[in-house]
Amino acid sequence: MGFSVSASAAIIFISFLVAASTLYSAWDNSYSKVQAAREDWYSLRLSQLHFGVKVQSLARVDSDGDGNSDDLEVVLLNNGTTVRALIDVIDDGVYLGSLDEGYLLPGGNITYYVTNALVDTNTHTQLVVFPNGCSVWFKYQYQSTAPGVSLLASATYCPTEVS
Amino acid sequence: MAAGGPASELIMFIVAVIVAGSVAGALAYVTNDIAHGMNDRGAMLAEQLRTDFAIINDPNNIPVSGTGPYTYTFYIKNIGKNSFAFSSDAVQVFIDGNIVPPANLTFTDTSGNAITSLDPYAVGEIQVTLGTQLSTGTHTITVVLENGKRRSLVFQV
């Protein structure tokens, strides 16, 4: 009887040890997955916090060579940290398309053209969205004097929940 | 107290070891279950941290079509690192706190083709059909994904 007590106690203690090691290994695995994902979360938030792209200039040009000066030239300037310039353009609320301009370094510019625009006297709004969700919004109006279009207002913002 | 004789002592010993073994086995089973649960929970949390999206519409200008029912188009951009399911089974849409029935939602890419998932950097469209036009003023749209991630946009009509 004496030996059976010791043997069963030994079996149970060994099983506790094995259980503890299984649980530790699962915890460690889970913890490192969550920490790695947290790094990605932080890098997105930091990219949004330090986003600083704004409109440098607008012009009405003939970039597609069709003889009409009805193409809007937009030059953006980066006052913030490096962003991937894979932009989506929304004009007057409607999605126009996306452009891949590589990377926009601090102090750098990118230029893009919206071709065959409807040149009228109304005010228009355009939104340029970057891969981190941040956007540059601007209001413009075509005019007859050079450079052919005037920038009325602009704003740079990142997606936030409004409470 | 032993019933006497080596045979009965041996039987008692074996029974004691079997009982200890079954306790150890039960412990191993439960621990395995808990370990799988911890792994799953960690993976779920990691996936939720990596998923993010933004409603990228111009808040002052939401495209609307139709004269009743009215269809509003919202653009969703995947700004996270994971693809997520993009269909009426997986995504819920609320306008001013009221849920839009899944039958009134259409999920397409920007060319109008129906899609069921949205990849990182991609833009998808949700066409929300409402019976009555939204009143002039500000409204809120909230989009909730399958993993619980929710994002809102305050827009003006």
Tab-separated table of C-alpha atoms in Angstrom:
chain	number	residue	atom	x	y	z
A	1	MET	CA	0.000	0.000	0.000
A	2	GLY	CA	2.863	2.306	0.814
A	3	PHE	CA	4.399	2.017	-2.614
A	4	SER	CA	1.092	2.503	-4.429
A	5	VAL	CA	0.619	5.866	-2.697
A	6	SER	CA	4.064	6.997	-3.771
A	7	ALA	CA	3.599	5.721	-7.308
A	8	SER	CA	0.236	7.416	-7.801
A	9	ALA	CA	1.527	10.641	-6.248
A	10	ALA	CA	4.503	10.522	-8.616
A	11	ILE	CA	2.202	10.007	-11.624
A	12	ILE	CA	0.005	12.924	-10.625
A	13	PHE	CA	2.948	15.277	-9.984
A	14	ILE	CA	4.485	14.389	-13.335
A	15	SER	CA	1.169	15.072	-15.054
A	16	PHE	CA	0.989	18.485	-13.349
A	17	LEU	CA	4.450	19.267	-14.696
A	18	VAL	CA	3.454	18.229	-18.213
A	19	ALA	CA	0.252	20.280	-17.951
A	20	ALA	CA	2.208	23.335	-16.805
A	21	SER	CA	4.642	23.045	-19.702
A	22	THR	CA	1.800	22.652	-22.243
A	23	LEU	CA	0.023	25.689	-20.855
A	24	TYR	CA	3.197	27.763	-20.799
A	25	SER	CA	3.962	26.886	-24.392
A	26	ALA	CA	0.429	27.809	-25.482
A	27	TRP	CA	0.591	31.085	-23.568
A	28	ASP	CA	3.974	31.972	-25.059
A	29	ASN	CA	2.773	31.228	-28.579
A	30	SER	CA	-0.384	33.272	-28.124
A	31	TYR	CA	1.481	36.164	-26.478
A	32	SER	CA	4.053	36.478	-29.235
A	33	LYS	CA	1.299	36.419	-31.910
A	34	VAL	CA	-0.565	39.226	-30.163
A	35	GLN	CA	2.645	41.254	-29.645
A	36	ALA	CA	3.535	40.975	-33.340
A	37	ALA	CA	0.025	42.104	-34.314
A	38	ARG	CA	0.272	44.962	-31.849
A	39	GLU	CA	3.447	46.162	-33.633
A	40	ASP	CA	1.433	46.360	-36.858
A	41	TRP	CA	-1.351	48.225	-35.058
A	42	TYR	CA	1.084	50.751	-33.618
A	43	SER	CA	2.835	51.324	-36.927
A	44	LEU	CA	-0.514	52.106	-38.605
A	45	ARG	CA	-1.446	54.543	-35.829
A	46	LEU	CA	1.982	56.248	-35.930
A	47	SER	CA	1.744	56.577	-39.705
A	48	GLN	CA	-1.647	58.244	-39.270
A	49	LEU	CA	-0.418	60.530	-36.480
A	50	HIS	CA	2.544	61.790	-38.506
A	51	PHE	CA	0.696	62.135	-41.790
A	52	GLY	CA	1.285	65.562	-43.295
A	53	VAL	CA	0.471	65.714	-46.992
A	54	LYS	CA	-1.150	68.874	-48.352
A	55	VAL	CA	-2.009	70.444	-51.693
A	56	GLN	CA	0.847	72.543	-53.004
A	57	SER	CA	-0.705	73.787	-56.240
A	58	LEU	CA	-3.445	73.250	-58.797
A	59	ALA	CA	-3.384	74.077	-62.491
A	60	ARG	CA	-5.571	73.526	-65.520
A	61	VAL	CA	-3.410	72.100	-68.327
A	62	ASP	CA	-3.623	69.935	-71.401
A	63	SER	CA	-1.865	66.807	-70.208
A	64	ASP	CA	-3.516	64.308	-72.560
A	65	GLY	CA	-2.710	66.308	-75.683
A	66	ASP	CA	-6.282	66.578	-76.968
A	67	GLY	CA	-6.012	70.322	-77.545
A	68	ASN	CA	-8.272	71.246	-74.621
A	69	SER	CA	-7.002	72.690	-71.353
A	70	ASP	CA	-9.458	70.631	-69.384
A	71	ASP	CA	-7.076	68.488	-67.340
A	72	LEU	CA	-6.618	69.253	-63.664
A	73	GLU	CA	-3.017	69.066	-62.474
A	74	VAL	CA	-2.694	68.489	-58.726
A	75	VAL	CA	0.664	68.778	-56.937
A	76	LEU	CA	0.836	67.407	-53.401
A	77	LEU	CA	3.596	68.180	-50.893
A	78	ASN	CA	4.582	65.918	-47.996
A	79	ASN	CA	5.154	67.782	-44.732
A	80	GLY	CA	5.078	64.640	-42.664
A	81	THR	CA	6.601	61.183	-42.593
A	82	THR	CA	7.147	58.921	-45.609
A	83	VAL	CA	3.940	57.457	-47.018
A	84	ARG	CA	3.247	54.962	-49.748
A	85	ALA	CA	1.760	56.964	-52.600
A	86	LEU	CA	-0.812	54.402	-53.689
A	87	ILE	CA	-3.627	56.928	-53.877
A	88	ASP	CA	-7.352	56.742	-54.508
A	89	VAL	CA	-8.973	59.861	-55.955
A	90	ILE	CA	-12.586	60.800	-55.288
A	91	ASP	CA	-13.941	63.803	-57.190
A	92	ASP	CA	-17.267	65.397	-56.236
A	93	GLY	CA	-18.025	62.329	-54.150
A	94	VAL	CA	-17.483	59.837	-56.967
A	95	TYR	CA	-14.558	57.394	-57.003
A	96	LEU	CA	-12.349	58.116	-60.025
A	97	GLY	CA	-9.581	55.573	-59.714
A	98	SER	CA	-6.297	54.731	-58.070
A	99	LEU	CA	-2.693	55.621	-58.916
A	100	ASP	CA	0.599	54.140	-57.833
A	101	GLU	CA	3.234	56.860	-57.504
A	102	GLY	CA	5.684	54.829	-55.414
A	103	TYR	CA	6.680	56.495	-52.159
A	104	LEU	CA	6.234	60.092	-51.088
A	105	LEU	CA	9.273	61.077	-49.031
A	106	PRO	CA	9.314	63.959	-46.510
A	107	GLY	CA	9.480	67.219	-48.469
A	108	GLY	CA	8.696	65.381	-51.706
A	109	ASN	CA	5.983	66.067	-54.259
A	110	ILE	CA	3.709	63.966	-56.361
A	111	THR	CA	1.759	65.243	-59.328
A	112	TYR	CA	-1.285	63.640	-60.857
A	113	TYR	CA	-3.778	64.656	-63.519
A	114	VAL	CA	-7.539	64.308	-63.748
A	115	THR	CA	-8.172	64.349	-67.481
A	116	ASN	CA	-11.202	65.615	-69.377
A	117	ALA	CA	-12.745	67.435	-66.463
A	118	LEU	CA	-15.989	69.351	-66.869
A	119	VAL	CA	-14.757	72.949	-66.748
A	120	ASP	CA	-17.582	75.049	-65.319
A	121	THR	CA	-18.042	77.776	-62.706
A	122	ASN	CA	-19.236	75.497	-59.907
A	123	THR	CA	-17.100	74.647	-56.888
A	124	HIS	CA	-15.833	71.098	-56.829
A	125	THR	CA	-14.302	68.976	-54.108
A	126	GLN	CA	-11.677	66.309	-54.467
A	127	LEU	CA	-10.323	63.801	-51.989
A	128	VAL	CA	-7.000	61.940	-52.231
A	129	VAL	CA	-6.852	58.878	-49.972
A	130	PHE	CA	-3.576	57.238	-48.939
A	131	PRO	CA	-3.045	53.588	-47.923
A	132	ASN	CA	-3.126	54.402	-44.194
A	133	GLY	CA	-6.642	55.827	-44.569
A	134	CYS	CA	-5.578	59.465	-44.270
A	135	SER	CA	-6.937	61.901	-46.843
A	136	VAL	CA	-6.231	65.261	-48.374
A	137	TRP	CA	-9.447	67.101	-49.217
A	138	PHE	CA	-9.627	70.272	-51.233
A	139	LYS	CA	-12.240	72.529	-52.797
A	140	TYR	CA	-11.459	74.148	-56.140
A	141	GLN	CA	-13.074	76.225	-58.848
A	142	TYR	CA	-12.106	76.684	-62.471
A	143	GLN	CA	-11.360	80.211	-63.635
A	144	SER	CA	-10.398	81.816	-66.886
A	145	THR	CA	-7.191	83.467	-65.631
A	146	ALA	CA	-3.937	81.525	-65.170
A	147	PRO	CA	-3.384	78.966	-63.705
A	148	GLY	CA	-6.958	78.149	-64.724
A	149	VAL	CA	-8.154	76.863	-61.387
A	150	SER	CA	-8.115	78.263	-57.867
A	151	LEU	CA	-7.793	76.383	-54.604
A	152	LEU	CA	-10.602	77.550	-52.314
A	153	ALA	CA	-10.062	75.407	-49.234
A	154	SER	CA	-8.177	72.324	-48.174
A	155	ALA	CA	-7.949	69.973	-45.217
A	156	THR	CA	-5.826	66.987	-44.245
A	157	TYR	CA	-7.374	64.410	-41.944
A	158	CYS	CA	-7.132	60.801	-40.835
A	159	PRO	CA	-10.030	58.457	-40.056
A	160	THR	CA	-11.227	58.934	-36.480
A	161	GLU	CA	-14.298	57.824	-34.607
A	162	VAL	CA	-16.393	60.825	-33.633
A	163	SER	CA	-18.092	60.530	-30.271
B	1	MET	CA	-4.804	-2.668	5.697
B	2	ALA	CA	-3.847	-5.399	3.276
B	3	ALA	CA	-6.396	-8.156	2.866
B	4	GLY	CA	-3.510	-10.529	3.145
B	5	GLY	CA	-1.295	-12.166	0.597
B	6	PRO	CA	0.822	-10.723	-2.217
B	7	ALA	CA	-1.942	-11.125	-4.861
B	8	SER	CA	-4.393	-8.786	-3.195
B	9	GLU	CA	-1.603	-6.297	-2.476
B	10	LEU	CA	-0.665	-6.389	-6.132
B	11	ILE	CA	-4.285	-5.814	-7.147
B	12	MET	CA	-4.572	-2.801	-4.822
B	13	PHE	CA	-1.341	-1.398	-6.210
B	14	ILE	CA	-2.496	-1.782	-9.779
B	15	VAL	CA	-5.870	-0.189	-9.002
B	16	ALA	CA	-4.158	2.775	-7.308
B	17	VAL	CA	-1.876	3.278	-10.309
B	18	ILE	CA	-4.824	3.020	-12.694
B	19	VAL	CA	-6.755	5.650	-10.734
B	20	ALA	CA	-3.730	7.954	-10.747
B	21	GLY	CA	-3.285	7.321	-14.458
B	22	SER	CA	-6.891	8.206	-15.232
B	23	VAL	CA	-6.609	11.422	-13.221
B	24	ALA	CA	-3.449	12.255	-15.130
B	25	GLY	CA	-5.223	11.461	-18.394
B	26	ALA	CA	-8.183	13.680	-17.528
B	27	LEU	CA	-5.751	16.459	-16.600
B	28	ALA	CA	-3.927	16.058	-19.892
B	29	TYR	CA	-7.194	16.259	-21.863
B	30	VAL	CA	-8.398	19.380	-20.071
B	31	THR	CA	-4.980	21.053	-20.378
B	32	ASN	CA	-4.900	20.329	-24.085
B	33	ASP	CA	-8.331	21.905	-24.436
B	34	ILE	CA	-7.259	25.006	-22.534
B	35	ALA	CA	-4.068	25.273	-24.595
B	36	HIS	CA	-6.033	25.127	-27.856
B	37	GLY	CA	-8.412	27.743	-26.496
B	38	MET	CA	-5.486	30.044	-25.615
B	39	ASN	CA	-3.975	29.613	-29.074
B	40	ASP	CA	-7.294	30.347	-30.765
B	41	ARG	CA	-7.931	33.403	-28.631
B	42	GLY	CA	-4.431	34.748	-29.325
B	43	ALA	CA	-4.862	34.208	-33.062
B	44	MET	CA	-8.281	35.928	-32.988
B	45	LEU	CA	-6.906	38.927	-31.107
B	46	ALA	CA	-3.916	39.188	-33.463
B	47	GLU	CA	-6.218	39.049	-36.484
B	48	GLN	CA	-8.452	41.733	-35.012
B	49	LEU	CA	-5.456	44.008	-34.363
B	50	ARG	CA	-4.250	43.616	-37.940
B	51	THR	CA	-7.654	44.283	-39.542
B	52	ASP	CA	-8.634	47.876	-40.169
B	53	PHE	CA	-10.648	49.762	-42.744
B	54	ALA	CA	-11.799	53.305	-43.427
B	55	ILE	CA	-14.936	54.754	-44.999
B	56	ILE	CA	-13.283	57.093	-47.459
B	57	ASN	CA	-16.222	59.048	-48.882
B	58	ASP	CA	-16.167	62.824	-49.148
B	59	PRO	CA	-18.323	63.571	-46.084
B	60	ASN	CA	-19.927	66.531	-47.840
B	61	ASN	CA	-20.842	64.631	-50.980
B	62	ILE	CA	-22.238	61.097	-50.888
B	63	PRO	CA	-23.198	59.747	-54.317
B	64	VAL	CA	-26.926	59.035	-54.458
B	65	SER	CA	-28.926	57.570	-57.288
B	66	GLY	CA	-32.559	56.784	-57.820
B	67	THR	CA	-35.746	58.702	-57.089
B	68	GLY	CA	-37.230	56.301	-54.571
B	69	PRO	CA	-35.866	53.942	-53.407
B	70	TYR	CA	-32.629	55.886	-53.030
B	71	THR	CA	-29.246	54.192	-53.297
B	72	TYR	CA	-26.282	55.733	-51.486
B	73	THR	CA	-22.764	54.592	-52.353
B	74	PHE	CA	-20.130	54.268	-49.655
B	75	TYR	CA	-16.492	53.483	-50.396
B	76	ILE	CA	-14.641	51.197	-47.990
B	77	LYS	CA	-10.842	51.013	-48.124
B	78	ASN	CA	-8.960	48.146	-46.468
B	79	ILE	CA	-6.106	49.860	-44.582
B	80	GLY	CA	-5.069	46.826	-42.555
B	81	LYS	CA	-2.866	43.863	-43.306
B	82	ASN	CA	-5.558	41.187	-43.637
B	83	SER	CA	-8.254	40.577	-46.207
B	84	PHE	CA	-11.723	40.508	-44.745
B	85	ALA	CA	-15.049	39.115	-45.893
B	86	PHE	CA	-17.077	41.738	-47.779
B	87	SER	CA	-20.603	40.477	-48.299
B	88	SER	CA	-24.037	40.917	-46.741
B	89	ASP	CA	-23.469	37.815	-44.563
B	90	ALA	CA	-20.321	39.210	-43.014
B	91	VAL	CA	-20.771	42.979	-42.890
B	92	GLN	CA	-23.485	44.910	-41.074
B	93	VAL	CA	-24.358	48.512	-41.919
B	94	PHE	CA	-26.159	50.949	-39.610
B	95	ILE	CA	-27.477	54.332	-40.720
B	96	ASP	CA	-28.120	56.631	-37.747
B	97	GLY	CA	-28.200	53.584	-35.498
B	98	ASN	CA	-30.775	51.657	-37.523
B	99	ILE	CA	-29.598	48.469	-39.146
B	100	VAL	CA	-29.982	48.272	-42.909
B	101	PRO	CA	-31.483	44.904	-43.937
B	102	PRO	CA	-28.922	42.735	-45.782
B	103	ALA	CA	-31.222	42.604	-48.812
B	104	ASN	CA	-30.759	46.379	-49.209
B	105	LEU	CA	-26.977	46.112	-49.395
B	106	THR	CA	-24.861	45.420	-52.454
B	107	PHE	CA	-21.113	44.830	-52.210
B	108	THR	CA	-19.073	45.501	-55.327
B	109	ASP	CA	-15.625	46.634	-56.341
B	110	THR	CA	-15.138	50.072	-57.876
B	111	SER	CA	-15.950	48.715	-61.352
B	112	GLY	CA	-19.337	47.414	-60.256
B	113	ASN	CA	-18.451	43.701	-60.123
B	114	ALA	CA	-19.747	41.786	-57.118
B	115	ILE	CA	-17.018	40.735	-54.678
B	116	THR	CA	-17.002	38.734	-51.467
B	117	SER	CA	-13.727	39.824	-49.879
B	118	LEU	CA	-11.621	42.957	-49.781
B	119	ASP	CA	-7.828	42.743	-49.997
B	120	PRO	CA	-5.364	45.149	-48.322
B	121	TYR	CA	-5.196	48.514	-50.149
B	122	ALA	CA	-8.340	47.686	-52.164
B	123	VAL	CA	-11.459	49.859	-52.271
B	124	GLY	CA	-14.922	48.316	-52.250
B	125	GLU	CA	-18.340	49.885	-52.603
B	126	ILE	CA	-21.383	49.310	-50.443
B	127	GLN	CA	-24.602	50.414	-52.136
B	128	VAL	CA	-27.173	51.120	-49.428
B	129	THR	CA	-30.747	51.256	-50.675
B	130	LEU	CA	-33.193	53.167	-48.510
B	131	GLY	CA	-36.913	53.579	-49.082
B	132	THR	CA	-36.951	57.222	-48.065
B	133	GLN	CA	-34.355	59.844	-48.834
B	134	LEU	CA	-32.076	60.844	-45.972
B	135	SER	CA	-33.110	64.196	-44.542
B	136	THR	CA	-30.866	67.229	-45.067
B	137	GLY	CA	-28.249	67.471	-42.366
B	138	THR	CA	-25.668	65.183	-40.832
B	139	HIS	CA	-26.047	61.434	-40.543
B	140	THR	CA	-23.831	58.624	-39.350
B	141	ILE	CA	-23.031	55.386	-41.091
B	142	THR	CA	-21.465	52.576	-39.056
B	143	VAL	CA	-19.966	49.528	-40.761
B	144	VAL	CA	-19.245	46.441	-38.670
B	145	LEU	CA	-17.091	43.601	-39.968
B	146	GLU	CA	-17.321	39.900	-39.223
B	147	ASN	CA	-14.640	40.074	-36.517
B	148	GLY	CA	-16.413	42.903	-34.719
B	149	LYS	CA	-14.295	45.772	-36.053
B	150	ARG	CA	-16.497	48.845	-36.434
B	151	ARG	CA	-15.892	52.184	-38.092
B	152	SER	CA	-18.203	55.173	-38.540
B	153	LEU	CA	-18.427	58.143	-40.827
B	154	VAL	CA	-20.365	61.324	-40.109
B	155	PHE	CA	-21.585	62.721	-43.412
B	156	GLN	CA	-23.768	65.547	-44.601
B	157	VAL	CA	-26.592	65.266	-47.095
